[in-house]
Amino acid sequence: MVQTIINRSDVPLDTRDLEMCQCVFDEVRSEAKVAKDSEEAERIAAITIELYRQGVRSPDHLKVMVEAARGLIAPREK
C-alpha cells in the first residue's frame, strides 16, 4: 500500500484561515502605509499566506514575522 503524506501546506485554506490572513495583511499593510494594489502589498500577502501555511497560526506572531520578513519593524529606542 502506498501512503501519501499530506503536508499542512498542501491543505487548502478555509474561510477562517483566509479571514485571519486578511486581517493580518490589512494591519501590516496599513501600518506600513503600503498601497493595496502595490507590488509590496503582493509580497506582504504572499509572505502572510506562506507563513500561515508553515504553521504560524497566532495573529500576533504572524504579524511580527511578516513585518520582520519585509523589514517593516521599526528599530527599538534605547
Backbone as a ProteinNet text record, in pm:
[ID]
protein_1_A
[PRIMARY]
MVQTIINRSDVPLDTRDLEMCQCVFDEVRSEAKVAKDSEEAERIAAITIELYRQGVRSPDHLKVMVEAARGLIAPREK
[TERTIARY]
84	0	89.6	55	130.3	60.8	139.3	83.2	119.9	25.7	50.1	62.4	172.3	192.3	146.7	50.8	-1.2	57.5	136.1	189.8	79.9	93.4	-4.7	-15.7	95.4	94.6	21.8	-9.4	-80.4	-232.7	-278.4	-422	-477.9	-588.6	-646.8	-688.3	-675.5	-717.3	-869.1	-928.4	-1073.3	-1104	-1229.4	-1273.1	-1210.3	-1205.4	-1146	-998	-928.2	-785.7	-766.1	-845.4	-832.6	-869.8	-970.2	-1010.2	-897.8	-831.2	-722.1	-606.1	-571.7	-463.4	-497.9	-622.3	-665.6	-650.7	-690.3	-678.6	-533.1	-445.6	-303.1	-248.7	-281	-237	-281.8	-409.2	-462.2	-390.6	-364	-298.3	-153.8	-80.2	59.5	66.8	-15.6	-14.9	-51.2	-152.8	-198.7	-92.3	-34.5	67	192.1	223.9	341.5	309.1	181.7	136	170.4	135.7	160	28.2	29.7	-91	-139.2	-270.4	-330.2	-296.8	-278.8	-255.7	-108.6	-18	125	194.7	314.7	393	429.8	455.8	489	371.5	249.9	131.9	121.8	154.2	152.6	254.6	372.9	475.2	429.1	369	318	213.5	123.6	19.3	80.5	176	238.8	311.9	383.7	455.1	356.2	248	146.3	90.2	52	-3.9	99.8	221.4	325.6	355.9	370.7	397.3	279.4	157.9	39.5	40.7	70.5	76.8	186.6	291.5	400.6	367.9	251.8	207.9	202	230.5	219.9	72.6	6	-139.3	-182	-92.8	-125.3	-119.5	-226.9	-225.1	-110.4	-82.1	26.2	161.5	185.7	312.1	323.7	214.8	214.4	249.6	187.6	213.4	360.4	415.6	555.7	648.1	620.1	705.3	696.2	576.6	560.8	636.2	620.3	691.2	842.7	890.2	1033.7	1082.6	1004.9	1043.2	1051.7	970.2	969.5	1052.5	1113.9	1194.6	1110.7	990.2	897.9	896.6	975.6	976.7	1068.4	1012.8	1091.2	1190.8	1311.2	1408.7	1360.5	1391.3	1351.4	1442.9	1382.6	1463.1	1528.6	1648.4	1723.3	1688.5
-117.1	0	124.9	221	345.8	448.9	508.9	613.4	749.4	837.6	973.3	1061.3	1132	1224.3	1361.3	1415	1546.7	1646.7	1737.7	1844.2	1942.3	2004	2103.5	2213.1	2242.7	2348.6	2309	2179.9	2133.5	2137.7	2156.4	2157.6	2295.7	2300.9	2430.7	2509.8	2640	2725.8	2738.8	2738.3	2757.1	2904.6	2935.7	3074	3137	3062.4	3117.5	3147.4	3057.9	3079.4	3207.8	3221.1	3338.2	3467.2	3460.3	3579.6	3626.3	3531.9	3569	3627.3	3562.3	3613.2	3751.7	3772.9	3903.8	4010.4	3978	4074.5	4112.3	4012.3	4038.4	4121	4082.3	4156.8	4302.5	4324.7	4461.1	4544.1	4482.6	4553.8	4589.1	4493.1	4517.5	4622.3	4606.4	4698.8	4840.2	4851.6	4982.3	5051.9	4978.5	5037.3	5077.8	5004.3	5035.8	5138.3	5178.4	5274.7	5228.2	5103.1	5042.2	5040.2	5086.7	5087.4	4945.1	4927.7	4794.4	4726.6	4804	4746.5	4753.3	4763.3	4774.7	4638.2	4635.2	4512.2	4475.6	4575.7	4549.1	4481.4	4524.7	4461.5	4315.6	4288.6	4150	4064.7	4122.2	4048.5	4022.4	4123.1	4106.6	3996	3995.3	3892.6	3753.8	3741.5	3611.4	3559	3647.5	3606.6	3566.2	3641.3	3609.8	3469.5	3440.1	3308.3	3198.3	3221.8	3119.2	3088	3190.7	3167.2	3095.7	3133.2	3066.3	2918.8	2889.5	2750.7	2671.8	2741	2675	2652.6	2701.7	2671.5	2788.3	2909.5	3026.1	3063.4	3026.9	3045.2	3160.3	3208.1	3320.9	3449.2	3527.7	3653	3745.1	3752.7	3839	3790.3	3660.6	3605.1	3619.7	3595	3606.6	3749.2	3845.8	3986.3	4020.9	3981.4	4011.7	3947.6	3823	3753	3814.3	3856.1	3921.1	4053.5	4131.3	4259.2	4237.7	4137.8	4109	4065.7	3982.8	3934.5	4048.1	4147.3	4260.7	4377.3	4366.1	4475.3	4594.5	4566.8	4675.4	4707	4635.6	4661.2	4778.9	4876.9	4994.8	4957.9	5012.3	4982.6	5031.6	4954.1	4993.6	5103.9	5194.9	5301	5248.7	5296.7	5252	5334.1
0	0	0	-81.9	-89.6	-2.2	84.3	169.6	112.5	114.5	69.8	192.6	201.1	312	265.2	336.3	301.8	399.5	347.5	430.7	463.9	578.9	618.7	513	446.1	345	217.1	203.1	84.2	101	223.4	251.2	216.2	142.9	107.8	231.8	223.7	334.1	332.5	451.9	458.2	487.1	501.2	519.7	642.6	752.5	875.8	856.7	788	761.5	681.1	575.7	488.9	560.8	647.6	722.9	814.3	881.6	969.4	890.1	779.9	694.9	642.3	604.5	554	661.7	784.7	895	919.7	921.4	942.9	827.2	704	586	594.7	624.4	630.7	737.1	852.1	960.7	924.6	871.9	834.2	723.6	622.9	509.1	553.2	636.4	682.4	767.3	862	949.7	872.4	766.1	684.9	575.7	567.5	466.5	324.5	298.6	168.3	91.3	-31.6	-115.1	-140.1	-137.9	-151.3	-283.6	-388.1	-520.9	-563.4	-465.6	-497.6	-496.1	-553.3	-550.1	-407	-325.8	-184.6	-114.5	-143.7	-84.4	-128.3	-253.3	-302.3	-228	-202.1	-127.3	15.9	77.8	214.7	218.1	120.4	114.1	95.7	5.8	-20.4	102.9	171.5	292.8	401.3	414.8	515.2	492.7	370.5	338.4	359.5	314.7	328.6	474.4	556.1	698.2	764.7	725.3	779.9	741.6	618.1	571.1	642.4	685	756.3	903.9	947.3	1082.8	1179	1133.7	1222	1228.7	1338	1348.5	1438.9	1523	1610.4	1528.6	1527.9	1451.3	1492.4	1622.1	1669	1619.1	1628.9	1580.8	1429.4	1360.1	1215.2	1173	1239.3	1206.9	1228.2	1341.4	1371.3	1268.4	1231.7	1136.1	995.9	956.4	825	823.8	930.9	938.7	935.2	1006.2	1008	869.6	803.3	670.5	569.1	586	491.7	541.4	657.8	711.3	753.3	799.5	835.1	983.9	1060.7	1205.7	1233.3	1302.8	1338.4	1447.6	1441.2	1545.1	1681.8	1783.8	1918.2	1968.7	2043.5	2103	2229	2255.2	2373.3	2493.3
[MASK]
++++++++++++++++++++++++++++++++++++++++++++++++++++++++++++++++++++++++++++++

